[in-house]
Amino acid sequence: MTSSIRVMALDQMVVCAGRRVDAGCADVIQKYVPQQESSRCRFVMREWLADDQFPSTALFWVTDATASAECVEDALQAGIALLVPAVNADLKKLCQTAACGLYYHDGREALRCLEYLLREEAIRCRMAANGYQYWRALREQPAAKAVGA
């Protein structure tokens, strides 16, 4: 019983967001292999999760280049680091401004970013905290602007 609990604790959940999963991202999901044999990674769509499951997410990955910046608000509020497509200028700018995640140009780069963020927990947690602070700062402004604006 203890070993199965330990294995479950090593699982990392990556939440994918967008109306679809771009072909390059789907390819990355198939190719991704965790660094440790004892750990697993689960890729799930945001709408599959109940609200109480969302905070246990390791990474929020926007897999649809056409997604709006609003799709990441829940992740920022929950303190979850982002991985976004560079072709989405609003999301790329958000990651640069808030230091809350990484952006990628193609599938190969997405795979490297995914591996890096899942391996480097301290950096991922710092980015997540930055995103949360950014979200809070927006909420505290008199006329709160939309995320990514």
CSV table of C-alpha atoms in Angstrom, one decimal:
chain,number,residue,atom,x,y,z
A,1,MET,CA,0.0,0.0,0.0
A,2,THR,CA,2.8,2.5,0.9
A,3,SER,CA,4.5,2.0,-2.5
A,4,SER,CA,1.4,2.8,-4.5
A,5,ILE,CA,0.9,5.9,-2.4
A,6,ARG,CA,4.5,7.0,-3.0
A,7,VAL,CA,4.1,6.4,-6.8
A,8,MET,CA,0.9,8.5,-6.8
A,9,ALA,CA,2.7,11.3,-5.1
A,10,LEU,CA,5.3,11.3,-7.8
A,11,ASP,CA,2.7,11.8,-10.6
A,12,GLN,CA,2.8,15.2,-12.2
A,13,MET,CA,-0.3,16.6,-13.8
A,14,VAL,CA,0.0,18.9,-16.8
A,15,VAL,CA,-3.3,20.7,-17.6
A,16,CYS,CA,-3.7,21.5,-21.3
A,17,ALA,CA,-5.9,24.5,-22.3
A,18,GLY,CA,-7.5,25.6,-25.5
A,19,ARG,CA,-10.3,24.6,-27.8
A,20,ARG,CA,-8.0,22.1,-29.4
A,21,VAL,CA,-4.5,20.5,-29.0
A,22,ASP,CA,-2.2,21.7,-31.9
A,23,ALA,CA,-0.6,18.9,-33.8
A,24,GLY,CA,2.9,19.8,-32.5
A,25,CYS,CA,1.7,19.6,-28.9
A,26,ALA,CA,0.0,16.3,-29.5
A,27,ASP,CA,3.3,15.0,-30.8
A,28,VAL,CA,5.1,16.3,-27.7
A,29,ILE,CA,2.6,14.5,-25.4
A,30,GLN,CA,3.4,11.2,-27.2
A,31,LYS,CA,7.2,11.7,-27.0
A,32,TYR,CA,7.4,13.0,-23.4
A,33,VAL,CA,9.1,10.5,-21.0
A,34,PRO,CA,9.7,11.5,-17.4
A,35,GLN,CA,13.3,11.6,-16.2
A,36,GLN,CA,12.7,9.1,-13.4
A,37,GLU,CA,11.2,5.8,-14.1
A,38,SER,CA,9.2,5.9,-10.9
A,39,SER,CA,7.4,9.1,-11.8
A,40,ARG,CA,4.5,9.6,-14.3
A,41,CYS,CA,3.0,12.6,-16.0
A,42,ARG,CA,-0.7,12.9,-16.7
A,43,PHE,CA,-1.8,15.3,-19.5
A,44,VAL,CA,-5.5,16.4,-19.0
A,45,MET,CA,-7.7,19.1,-20.5
A,46,ARG,CA,-8.7,21.8,-18.1
A,47,GLU,CA,-12.4,21.1,-18.5
A,48,TRP,CA,-11.9,17.5,-17.4
A,49,LEU,CA,-11.0,18.7,-13.9
A,50,ALA,CA,-13.2,19.5,-10.9
A,51,ASP,CA,-12.2,22.8,-9.3
A,52,ASP,CA,-10.7,21.1,-6.3
A,53,GLN,CA,-8.3,19.1,-8.5
A,54,PHE,CA,-7.0,22.1,-10.3
A,55,PRO,CA,-4.6,23.4,-7.6
A,56,SER,CA,-2.6,20.1,-7.6
A,57,THR,CA,-1.5,20.9,-11.2
A,58,ALA,CA,2.2,21.0,-11.9
A,59,LEU,CA,2.0,23.0,-15.1
A,60,PHE,CA,-0.6,24.8,-17.2
A,61,TRP,CA,0.1,24.3,-20.9
A,62,VAL,CA,-1.7,26.3,-23.5
A,63,THR,CA,-1.8,23.8,-26.4
A,64,ASP,CA,-3.9,26.0,-28.7
A,65,ALA,CA,-2.1,28.9,-30.3
A,66,THR,CA,-5.4,30.7,-30.8
A,67,ALA,CA,-6.4,30.7,-27.1
A,68,SER,CA,-7.2,34.0,-25.4
A,69,ALA,CA,-5.2,35.4,-22.5
A,70,GLU,CA,-8.3,34.9,-20.3
A,71,CYS,CA,-7.8,31.1,-20.5
A,72,VAL,CA,-4.8,31.4,-18.1
A,73,GLU,CA,-6.5,33.5,-15.3
A,74,ASP,CA,-7.5,30.4,-13.3
A,75,ALA,CA,-3.9,29.2,-13.5
A,76,LEU,CA,-2.5,32.5,-12.3
A,77,GLN,CA,-5.0,32.7,-9.5
A,78,ALA,CA,-4.1,29.1,-8.4
A,79,GLY,CA,-0.3,29.8,-8.6
A,80,ILE,CA,0.5,27.5,-11.5
A,81,ALA,CA,3.3,28.1,-13.9
A,82,LEU,CA,2.5,28.5,-17.6
A,83,LEU,CA,3.8,27.1,-20.9
A,84,VAL,CA,2.5,29.0,-23.9
A,85,PRO,CA,3.0,29.2,-27.6
A,86,ALA,CA,5.2,32.1,-28.7
A,87,VAL,CA,2.9,32.8,-31.7
A,88,ASN,CA,0.3,34.0,-29.2
A,89,ALA,CA,1.7,37.5,-28.6
A,90,ASP,CA,-0.6,38.2,-25.6
A,91,LEU,CA,0.4,35.1,-23.7
A,92,LYS,CA,4.1,35.5,-24.6
A,93,LYS,CA,4.0,39.0,-23.3
A,94,LEU,CA,2.3,37.9,-20.1
A,95,CYS,CA,5.1,35.3,-19.5
A,96,GLN,CA,7.8,37.9,-20.1
A,97,THR,CA,6.1,40.7,-18.0
A,98,ALA,CA,5.1,38.5,-15.1
A,99,ALA,CA,7.9,36.0,-15.2
A,100,CYS,CA,5.3,33.3,-14.8
A,101,GLY,CA,6.2,30.8,-17.4
A,102,LEU,CA,8.0,29.9,-20.6
A,103,TYR,CA,7.0,30.1,-24.2
A,104,TYR,CA,7.9,27.9,-27.2
A,105,HIS,CA,8.2,28.3,-31.0
A,106,ASP,CA,7.8,24.7,-32.1
A,107,GLY,CA,7.2,21.2,-30.9
A,108,ARG,CA,10.9,20.5,-30.2
A,109,GLU,CA,11.1,23.6,-28.0
A,110,ALA,CA,7.9,22.8,-26.3
A,111,LEU,CA,9.3,19.4,-25.3
A,112,ARG,CA,12.5,20.9,-23.9
A,113,CYS,CA,10.4,23.5,-21.9
A,114,LEU,CA,8.1,20.8,-20.6
A,115,GLU,CA,11.1,18.6,-19.5
A,116,TYR,CA,12.8,21.6,-17.9
A,117,LEU,CA,9.8,22.9,-16.0
A,118,LEU,CA,8.8,19.5,-14.7
A,119,ARG,CA,12.4,18.7,-13.7
A,120,GLU,CA,13.2,22.0,-12.1
A,121,GLU,CA,10.6,22.3,-9.3
A,122,ALA,CA,12.1,25.3,-7.6
A,123,ILE,CA,12.1,27.4,-10.8
A,124,ARG,CA,8.6,26.2,-11.7
A,125,CYS,CA,7.3,27.2,-8.2
A,126,ARG,CA,9.0,30.6,-8.4
A,127,MET,CA,7.3,31.2,-11.8
A,128,ALA,CA,4.0,30.1,-10.3
A,129,ALA,CA,4.4,32.5,-7.3
A,130,ASN,CA,5.2,35.3,-9.8
A,131,GLY,CA,2.0,34.6,-11.7
A,132,TYR,CA,0.0,34.6,-8.5
A,133,GLN,CA,1.5,38.0,-7.5
A,134,TYR,CA,0.8,39.4,-10.9
A,135,TRP,CA,-2.8,38.2,-10.7
A,136,ARG,CA,-3.2,39.8,-7.2
A,137,ALA,CA,-1.7,43.1,-8.4
A,138,LEU,CA,-4.2,43.2,-11.3
A,139,ARG,CA,-7.1,42.6,-8.9
A,140,GLU,CA,-5.9,45.3,-6.5
A,141,GLN,CA,-5.8,48.0,-9.3
A,142,PRO,CA,-8.8,50.4,-9.2
A,143,ALA,CA,-9.9,49.4,-12.7
A,144,ALA,CA,-8.6,45.9,-13.0
A,145,LYS,CA,-7.3,45.2,-16.6
A,146,ALA,CA,-7.7,42.0,-18.4
A,147,VAL,CA,-4.8,39.5,-18.1
A,148,GLY,CA,-2.3,40.0,-20.9
A,149,ALA,CA,-3.5,43.6,-21.6
